Amino acid sequence: MTEPGDNWSAWDRQHCWHPFTQHAEWASGGEELILVKGEGPWLFDADGKRYFDGNSSIWTNIHGHRHPRIDAALRAQLDEVAHTSFLGFGNPRAAELAKRLTDFFPSGSLERVFFSDDGSTAVEVAVKMAIQFRQQSGEPERTGFIAFENAYHGDTMGAASLGGVSVFFDRFRSFGFPATRVASLADLHSLPAEEVGRAAAIVLEPLIQGVNEMRPWPAGQLAEIRSWCDEQGVHLILDEVMTGFGRTGTMFACQQEEVIPDFLCLAKGLTGGYLPLAATLTTGPVFDAFLGGRDRTLHYGHSYTANQLGCAAALASLRVFKEDRVLEKLPPRVEALTQGLKAIAHPCVHEVRQCGLIAGLELRLESGERFSGEQRMGERVCVAARAHGLLTRPIKDTIVMMPPLCSTEEEIAEACAALGRAVKEVG
Ligand SMILES: *Cc1c(COP(=O)(O)O)cnc(C)c1O
């Protein structure tokens, strides 16, 4: 509760360790902002100042903060129970959520759901299933993974082994498992046959790579990768942790190229951005390979697997999608984002990359070269944007604009204008 005497900033500096954060700088101020409240796409700091949630609270929020129907679903669930074990027991919310998630795909395709906690664990689950599946299907030699350069699949050791963003992963490379890296479809086609024959699965972020400075893939590539997988007998793992739940304009990115993966990893937006919950969807044939004796069991799970509050939030979020016709309202909002970013006519704007309501505005020197790292252009622009009522984070010098799906055209235009003012001030 908010107590006037509380000193959150001091306690934060004394006791918290923030993710991806250099604390030698954090303590010097400027960076820190204590967020205490939300309302739709807006956030409020401890002084009551209002900000637009320009990156959907690190890519999680979908229908806005304190959505009345999601809040009500959580309150109702609290009157039942918050959490029960999924090890040895079922629960109504998880059962219904599994049913609703599989209903997005043709019957007989993705029909099983394994719940976990975060995007990273959703990927870990897919990795373990993919390996064990081969051991139990007479192809134990298929132990390899193919992943894309500059990919991001999370920070736990297994998910990180598939990642390709060097600043996050190089330090830990020798502690994880090796993966074959490709940069393009052409690379994939030129892999030696023996290497492909040893591959269990290929993993990618469909339509757009997020942490790689918001870089969309060429149209049609996903469908071609699916065909390649079918020809080569390699499983396709799609990491839709960022792209899932309407962010790209369709419920799932893979639907845009009519691709159904063998494993689909979901997290961030699954609960509308309310609670940590993840799901790994897979097919009947994969599931069936784990049936039989005890030695065929998937020995994997977490304490909070299928948490009832999380599942209740996810179900409520899916109902909001339907009741509010969220996907139908997206095209003008996507267009507002396109136009709003286009209007930022500044010589430092090198490129705008967009896929649905996911966008990155890359800043460079007028010569087209990148700013030096020490200049921290991206960071400085985001700090400047706060004064104009916009919160977001950069990836290097690419400013992420990923508004909650509930944002109106006017709100998106306003947020882009705030970013434009910040670019002008700093650039
Ligand atoms: C964020 C993200 C992850 C990791 O999810 P966490 O919930 O942070 O563990 C994995 N893959 C993609 C594509 C992501 O954007």
Coordinates of C-alpha atoms and ligand atoms in Angstrom, one line a residue:
M1 CA 0.0 0.0 0.0
T2 CA 1.1 3.5 -0.7
E3 CA 2.5 5.1 2.5
P4 CA 3.7 8.6 2.4
G5 CA 6.7 7.8 4.5
D6 CA 7.9 5.0 2.2
N7 CA 11.1 5.4 0.4
W8 CA 10.9 3.1 -2.5
S9 CA 13.7 4.6 -4.5
A10 CA 16.1 4.2 -1.7
W11 CA 15.1 0.6 -0.9
D12 CA 15.2 -0.2 -4.6
R13 CA 18.8 1.2 -4.8
Q14 CA 19.8 -0.6 -1.6
H15 CA 18.3 -4.0 -2.2
C16 CA 17.1 -4.7 -5.7
W17 CA 19.0 -6.2 -8.6
H18 CA 17.4 -5.3 -11.9
P19 CA 17.5 -7.4 -15.1
F20 CA 20.0 -6.4 -17.8
T21 CA 21.0 -3.5 -15.7
Q22 CA 24.4 -2.0 -14.8
H23 CA 23.9 -1.0 -11.2
A24 CA 26.9 1.3 -11.1
E25 CA 24.8 3.6 -13.3
W26 CA 21.4 2.9 -11.9
A27 CA 22.3 4.3 -8.6
S28 CA 23.4 7.6 -10.2
G29 CA 19.7 8.4 -10.9
G30 CA 18.1 9.5 -14.1
E31 CA 17.1 5.9 -15.0
E32 CA 14.8 5.1 -12.2
L33 CA 11.1 5.5 -12.1
I34 CA 8.8 3.8 -9.6
L35 CA 5.5 2.8 -11.3
V36 CA 2.6 2.5 -9.0
K37 CA -0.6 2.3 -11.1
G38 CA -2.0 1.6 -14.5
E39 CA -5.2 2.3 -16.5
G40 CA -5.6 1.1 -20.0
P41 CA -2.5 1.9 -22.0
W42 CA -1.4 4.4 -19.3
L43 CA 1.0 4.0 -16.4
F44 CA 1.4 6.4 -13.4
D45 CA 4.5 7.0 -11.3
A46 CA 4.7 7.6 -7.6
D47 CA 4.2 11.3 -8.1
G48 CA 1.0 10.7 -10.2
K49 CA 2.6 11.6 -13.5
R50 CA 1.0 9.7 -16.5
Y51 CA 2.9 7.9 -19.2
F52 CA 1.9 6.0 -22.3
D53 CA 3.1 2.3 -22.0
G54 CA 4.9 2.4 -25.3
N55 CA 6.4 -1.1 -25.1
S56 CA 3.5 -2.8 -23.4
S57 CA 5.4 -3.3 -20.2
I58 CA 8.2 -5.2 -21.9
W59 CA 6.0 -6.7 -24.6
T60 CA 3.5 -8.3 -22.3
N61 CA 0.4 -6.1 -22.0
I62 CA -2.5 -6.7 -24.5
H63 CA -5.8 -5.1 -23.4
G64 CA -4.4 -2.4 -21.1
H65 CA -3.8 -2.3 -17.4
R66 CA -6.7 -2.9 -14.9
H67 CA -9.0 -4.2 -17.6
P68 CA -12.3 -4.6 -15.8
R69 CA -13.1 -8.1 -17.1
I70 CA -9.7 -9.5 -16.5
D71 CA -9.6 -7.9 -13.0
A72 CA -13.0 -9.4 -12.3
A73 CA -12.0 -12.9 -13.5
L74 CA -9.0 -12.7 -11.1
R75 CA -11.1 -11.6 -8.2
A76 CA -13.5 -14.4 -8.9
Q77 CA -10.7 -16.9 -9.1
L78 CA -9.3 -15.7 -5.8
D79 CA -12.6 -16.7 -4.2
E80 CA -12.0 -20.2 -5.5
V81 CA -8.3 -20.8 -5.1
A82 CA -5.1 -19.1 -6.2
H83 CA -2.9 -22.1 -6.9
T84 CA -3.0 -25.8 -6.8
S85 CA -0.5 -28.4 -7.9
F86 CA -0.7 -29.6 -11.5
L87 CA 1.5 -32.6 -10.6
G88 CA -1.1 -35.3 -10.0
F89 CA -4.1 -33.0 -10.1
G90 CA -6.0 -31.1 -12.7
N91 CA -7.8 -27.8 -12.5
P92 CA -10.7 -26.3 -14.3
R93 CA -9.0 -23.1 -15.6
A94 CA -6.0 -25.0 -17.1
A95 CA -8.3 -27.6 -18.7
E96 CA -10.4 -24.9 -20.3
L97 CA -7.3 -22.8 -21.4
A98 CA -5.7 -25.8 -23.0
K99 CA -8.9 -26.4 -24.9
R100 CA -9.2 -22.8 -26.0
L101 CA -5.6 -22.6 -27.1
T102 CA -5.8 -25.7 -29.2
D103 CA -9.0 -24.5 -30.7
F104 CA -7.1 -21.8 -32.6
F105 CA -5.6 -24.5 -34.8
P106 CA -7.1 -27.1 -37.1
S107 CA -8.2 -30.2 -35.2
G108 CA -5.6 -32.9 -35.2
S109 CA -2.7 -30.5 -35.4
L110 CA -1.6 -28.7 -32.2
E111 CA -3.7 -30.6 -29.7
R112 CA -1.6 -30.8 -26.5
V113 CA -0.6 -28.0 -24.1
F114 CA 2.2 -28.1 -21.6
F115 CA 2.1 -25.2 -19.1
S116 CA 5.1 -23.4 -17.6
D117 CA 6.0 -20.0 -16.4
D118 CA 7.8 -17.7 -18.8
G119 CA 8.9 -17.5 -22.4
S120 CA 12.3 -19.0 -21.5
T121 CA 10.6 -22.1 -19.9
A122 CA 8.2 -22.4 -22.8
V123 CA 11.3 -22.8 -25.1
E124 CA 13.0 -25.1 -22.6
V125 CA 10.0 -27.4 -22.7
A126 CA 10.0 -27.5 -26.5
V127 CA 13.8 -28.3 -26.5
K128 CA 13.4 -31.2 -24.0
M129 CA 10.4 -32.6 -25.8
A130 CA 12.2 -32.4 -29.2
I131 CA 15.2 -34.3 -27.9
Q132 CA 13.3 -36.9 -26.0
F133 CA 10.9 -37.4 -28.9
R134 CA 13.8 -38.5 -31.1
Q135 CA 15.2 -40.9 -28.4
Q136 CA 11.8 -42.5 -28.3
S137 CA 11.2 -42.6 -32.0
G138 CA 14.2 -44.5 -33.2
E139 CA 16.3 -41.5 -34.2
P140 CA 18.5 -40.9 -31.2
E141 CA 21.2 -39.5 -33.5
R142 CA 19.0 -36.4 -34.1
T143 CA 20.2 -34.3 -31.2
G144 CA 21.0 -31.0 -32.9
F145 CA 19.2 -27.7 -33.0
I146 CA 19.3 -25.2 -35.8
A147 CA 18.8 -21.5 -34.7
F148 CA 19.0 -18.2 -36.4
E149 CA 21.7 -15.6 -36.0
N150 CA 20.7 -12.8 -33.6
A151 CA 17.8 -14.8 -32.4
Y152 CA 16.4 -14.4 -28.8
H153 CA 14.6 -17.3 -27.1
G154 CA 15.1 -16.4 -23.4
D155 CA 17.7 -16.4 -20.7
T156 CA 17.6 -19.8 -19.0
M157 CA 20.6 -21.9 -20.0
G158 CA 18.8 -24.1 -22.6
A159 CA 16.9 -21.2 -24.2
A160 CA 20.0 -19.2 -24.2
S161 CA 21.9 -21.9 -26.0
L162 CA 19.6 -21.2 -29.0
G163 CA 20.0 -17.4 -28.7
G164 CA 22.3 -15.5 -31.0
V165 CA 22.6 -12.0 -29.5
S166 CA 26.3 -12.0 -28.5
V167 CA 26.1 -9.5 -25.7
F168 CA 23.7 -11.8 -23.8
F169 CA 25.0 -15.2 -24.7
D170 CA 28.7 -15.3 -25.6
R171 CA 29.8 -15.3 -22.0
F172 CA 27.8 -18.5 -21.3
R173 CA 28.2 -20.2 -24.7
S174 CA 30.5 -22.9 -23.4
F175 CA 28.1 -23.8 -20.6
G176 CA 25.1 -24.5 -22.9
F177 CA 24.7 -26.9 -25.8
P178 CA 25.9 -26.1 -29.3
A179 CA 23.5 -25.0 -32.0
T180 CA 23.9 -24.7 -35.8
R181 CA 23.5 -21.0 -36.7
V182 CA 22.0 -19.9 -40.0
A183 CA 21.2 -16.3 -41.1
S184 CA 18.9 -17.0 -44.0
L185 CA 16.9 -19.5 -45.9
A186 CA 19.8 -19.8 -48.3
D187 CA 22.1 -20.8 -45.4
L188 CA 19.6 -23.4 -44.4
H189 CA 19.5 -24.9 -47.9
S190 CA 23.3 -25.1 -48.0
L191 CA 23.7 -26.9 -44.7
P192 CA 25.6 -30.3 -45.2
A193 CA 23.2 -33.2 -45.4
E194 CA 24.9 -34.9 -42.4
E195 CA 24.2 -31.9 -40.2
V196 CA 20.6 -31.8 -41.2
G197 CA 20.3 -35.5 -40.6
R198 CA 21.5 -34.9 -37.0
A199 CA 19.0 -32.1 -36.4
A200 CA 16.1 -32.6 -34.1
A201 CA 14.5 -29.2 -34.7
I202 CA 14.9 -25.7 -36.0
V203 CA 13.7 -22.8 -33.9
L204 CA 12.8 -19.3 -34.9
E205 CA 10.7 -16.2 -34.1
P206 CA 8.2 -16.1 -36.9
L207 CA 7.6 -13.0 -39.0
I208 CA 9.9 -10.7 -36.9
Q209 CA 12.9 -11.1 -34.7
G210 CA 12.3 -8.9 -31.6
V211 CA 15.5 -8.5 -29.6
N212 CA 17.4 -8.3 -33.0
E213 CA 16.3 -4.6 -33.2
M214 CA 12.9 -5.6 -34.5
R215 CA 13.8 -7.1 -37.8
P216 CA 11.0 -8.6 -40.0
W217 CA 11.8 -11.7 -42.1
P218 CA 11.2 -11.7 -45.8
A219 CA 7.5 -12.6 -46.7
G220 CA 7.0 -16.2 -47.4
Q221 CA 10.1 -17.4 -45.6
L222 CA 8.2 -19.0 -42.8
A223 CA 6.1 -21.2 -45.2
E224 CA 9.3 -22.2 -47.0
I225 CA 11.0 -23.2 -43.7
R226 CA 7.9 -25.3 -42.9
S227 CA 8.3 -27.1 -46.3
W228 CA 12.0 -27.6 -45.7
C229 CA 11.3 -29.1 -42.3
D230 CA 8.8 -31.5 -43.8
E231 CA 11.2 -32.6 -46.5
Q232 CA 14.1 -33.0 -44.0
G233 CA 12.2 -34.6 -41.1
V234 CA 13.2 -31.7 -38.8
H235 CA 10.7 -30.4 -36.3
L236 CA 9.7 -26.7 -36.4
I237 CA 9.7 -24.9 -33.1
L238 CA 8.1 -21.4 -33.3
D239 CA 8.8 -19.0 -30.6
E240 CA 5.7 -16.7 -30.5
V241 CA 6.5 -15.4 -27.1
M242 CA 6.6 -11.9 -28.5
T243 CA 4.5 -12.3 -31.7
G244 CA 1.5 -14.2 -30.1
F245 CA -1.8 -12.8 -29.1
G246 CA -2.6 -10.3 -31.8
R247 CA 0.7 -8.4 -31.8
T248 CA 1.4 -8.9 -35.5
G249 CA -2.3 -8.4 -36.6
T250 CA -3.4 -12.0 -36.4
M251 CA -3.8 -14.1 -33.3
F252 CA -0.6 -15.9 -34.0
A253 CA 2.1 -14.8 -36.5
C254 CA 2.3 -18.3 -38.0
Q255 CA -1.3 -18.0 -39.2
Q256 CA -0.2 -15.3 -41.7
E257 CA 1.7 -17.9 -43.7
E258 CA -0.7 -20.7 -42.8
V259 CA 2.1 -22.6 -41.0
I260 CA 1.5 -24.9 -38.1
P261 CA 4.6 -25.7 -36.2
D262 CA 5.4 -28.9 -34.3
F263 CA 6.0 -26.9 -31.2
L264 CA 4.5 -23.5 -30.4
C265 CA 5.9 -21.4 -27.5
L266 CA 3.6 -18.8 -25.9
A267 CA 4.1 -16.6 -22.9
K268 CA 4.3 -12.8 -22.5
G269 CA 0.8 -11.8 -23.8
L270 CA -0.9 -15.1 -22.8
T271 CA -2.4 -13.6 -19.6
G272 CA -3.0 -10.2 -21.3
G273 CA 0.2 -9.2 -19.5
Y274 CA -1.1 -9.8 -16.0
L275 CA 0.8 -12.8 -14.7
P276 CA 3.7 -15.1 -15.6
L277 CA 2.3 -18.1 -17.5
A278 CA 3.6 -19.9 -20.5
A279 CA 2.3 -22.7 -22.8
T280 CA 4.1 -25.0 -25.2
L281 CA 1.7 -26.5 -27.7
T282 CA 2.5 -29.7 -29.6
T283 CA 1.0 -32.3 -31.8
G284 CA -0.6 -35.7 -31.2
P285 CA 2.4 -37.6 -32.7
V286 CA 4.8 -35.9 -30.4
F287 CA 2.6 -36.6 -27.4
D288 CA 2.1 -40.2 -28.4
A289 CA 5.9 -40.9 -28.4
F290 CA 5.9 -40.2 -24.7
L291 CA 3.2 -42.9 -24.0
G292 CA 4.1 -46.3 -22.6
G293 CA 6.4 -47.3 -19.8
R294 CA 7.5 -44.9 -17.0
D295 CA 10.9 -44.4 -18.8
R296 CA 9.0 -42.6 -21.6
T297 CA 7.7 -39.9 -19.3
L298 CA 8.6 -36.3 -19.8
H299 CA 10.4 -35.5 -16.5
Y300 CA 9.8 -31.8 -16.6
G301 CA 7.7 -29.3 -14.5
H302 CA 7.7 -26.3 -12.3
S303 CA 6.0 -25.6 -8.9
Y304 CA 3.6 -23.1 -10.4
T305 CA 2.8 -25.1 -13.6
A306 CA -0.8 -24.3 -14.7
N307 CA -1.3 -21.7 -11.9
Q308 CA -5.0 -21.1 -11.6
L309 CA -4.9 -17.4 -11.3
G310 CA -2.7 -17.2 -14.4
C311 CA -5.0 -19.5 -16.4
A312 CA -8.0 -17.4 -15.2
A313 CA -6.3 -14.3 -16.5
A314 CA -5.5 -15.9 -19.8
L315 CA -9.1 -17.2 -20.3
A316 CA -10.4 -13.7 -19.5
S317 CA -7.9 -12.2 -22.0
L318 CA -9.1 -14.6 -24.7
R319 CA -12.8 -13.7 -23.9
V320 CA -11.9 -10.0 -24.3
F321 CA -10.4 -10.7 -27.7
K322 CA -13.7 -12.2 -28.8
E323 CA -16.1 -9.8 -27.0
D324 CA -14.3 -6.6 -28.0
R325 CA -13.5 -7.9 -31.5
V326 CA -9.9 -6.9 -30.8
L327 CA -8.3 -8.2 -34.0
E328 CA -10.9 -6.5 -36.2
K329 CA -10.0 -3.1 -34.6
L330 CA -6.3 -3.6 -35.3
P331 CA -5.8 -2.4 -38.9
P332 CA -6.5 1.3 -38.3
R333 CA -4.3 1.1 -35.2
V334 CA -1.5 -0.5 -37.1
E335 CA -1.9 2.2 -39.7
A336 CA -1.8 4.9 -37.0
L337 CA 1.5 3.5 -35.9
T338 CA 2.9 3.5 -39.4
Q339 CA 1.8 7.1 -40.0
G340 CA 2.9 8.3 -36.6
L341 CA 6.4 6.9 -37.0
K342 CA 6.6 8.1 -40.6
A343 CA 5.9 11.6 -39.3
I344 CA 9.1 11.6 -37.3
A345 CA 11.1 13.2 -40.1
H346 CA 14.5 13.7 -38.5
P347 CA 17.8 13.1 -40.2
C348 CA 18.8 10.6 -37.5
V349 CA 15.9 8.3 -38.3
H350 CA 17.6 5.6 -40.3
E351 CA 14.8 3.1 -40.7
V352 CA 11.4 2.2 -39.3
R353 CA 10.7 -1.6 -39.2
Q354 CA 7.2 -2.7 -38.4
C355 CA 5.0 -5.8 -38.2
G356 CA 1.5 -5.2 -37.0
L357 CA 1.7 -3.3 -33.7
I358 CA 5.4 -4.1 -33.3
A359 CA 7.8 -1.4 -34.5
G360 CA 11.3 -0.3 -34.2
L361 CA 12.6 3.1 -35.1
E362 CA 16.4 2.9 -35.7
L363 CA 18.5 6.0 -35.2
R364 CA 21.8 6.4 -36.9
L365 CA 24.2 9.1 -37.9
E366 CA 23.2 11.0 -41.0
S367 CA 25.9 9.2 -42.9
G368 CA 24.1 6.0 -42.3
E369 CA 26.7 4.7 -39.8
R370 CA 25.7 3.6 -36.4
F371 CA 26.3 5.9 -33.4
S372 CA 29.1 4.8 -31.1
G373 CA 27.9 2.8 -28.2
E374 CA 29.1 5.4 -25.7
Q375 CA 26.7 8.0 -27.2
R376 CA 23.8 5.9 -25.9
M377 CA 21.4 7.5 -28.4
G378 CA 18.6 5.0 -27.9
E379 CA 18.7 5.3 -24.1
R380 CA 18.9 9.1 -24.1
V381 CA 15.9 9.4 -26.5
C382 CA 13.9 7.1 -24.2
V383 CA 14.8 9.1 -21.1
A384 CA 13.9 12.3 -23.0
A385 CA 10.6 10.8 -24.1
R386 CA 9.5 10.4 -20.4
A387 CA 9.2 14.2 -20.1
H388 CA 6.7 14.0 -23.0
G389 CA 4.7 11.2 -21.3
L390 CA 6.0 8.2 -23.2
L391 CA 7.7 5.1 -21.6
T392 CA 9.6 2.7 -23.8
R393 CA 13.0 1.0 -24.0
P394 CA 15.5 0.9 -26.8
I395 CA 17.4 -2.1 -28.2
K396 CA 20.8 -0.4 -28.9
D397 CA 19.7 2.6 -31.0
T398 CA 16.4 1.2 -32.1
I399 CA 13.4 2.6 -30.2
V400 CA 10.7 0.0 -29.6
M401 CA 7.1 1.1 -30.1
M402 CA 4.8 -1.7 -29.2
P403 CA 1.6 -0.2 -27.8
P404 CA -1.0 -2.4 -26.0
L405 CA -3.6 -3.6 -28.5
C406 CA -6.3 -1.5 -26.8
S407 CA -4.5 1.8 -27.7
T408 CA -6.7 4.0 -29.8
E409 CA -5.5 5.6 -33.0
E410 CA -5.3 9.0 -31.2
E411 CA -3.3 7.5 -28.4
I412 CA -0.8 5.9 -30.8
A413 CA -0.5 9.2 -32.7
E414 CA 0.1 11.0 -29.5
A415 CA 2.8 8.5 -28.4
C416 CA 4.6 8.8 -31.7
A417 CA 4.5 12.6 -31.5
A418 CA 6.1 12.3 -28.0
L419 CA 8.8 10.1 -29.5
G420 CA 9.3 12.6 -32.3
R421 CA 9.8 15.4 -29.8
A422 CA 12.4 13.3 -27.9
V423 CA 14.3 12.4 -31.1
K424 CA 14.4 16.1 -32.0
E425 CA 15.8 17.1 -28.6
V426 CA 18.5 14.5 -28.5
G427 CA 19.3 14.0 -32.2
Ligands
LIG1 C1 10.8 -12.3 -24.2 C2 11.1 -13.4 -25.1 C3 11.4 -14.7 -24.6 C4 11.7 -14.9 -23.2 O1 10.6 -14.8 -22.4 P1 10.7 -14.6 -20.8 O2 9.3 -14.5 -20.3 O3 11.4 -13.2 -20.6 O4 11.5 -15.7 -20.2 C5 11.6 -15.7 -25.5 N1 11.4 -15.5 -26.8 C6 11.1 -14.3 -27.3 C7 10.9 -14.2 -28.8 C8 10.9 -13.2 -26.5 O5 10.5 -12.0 -27.0

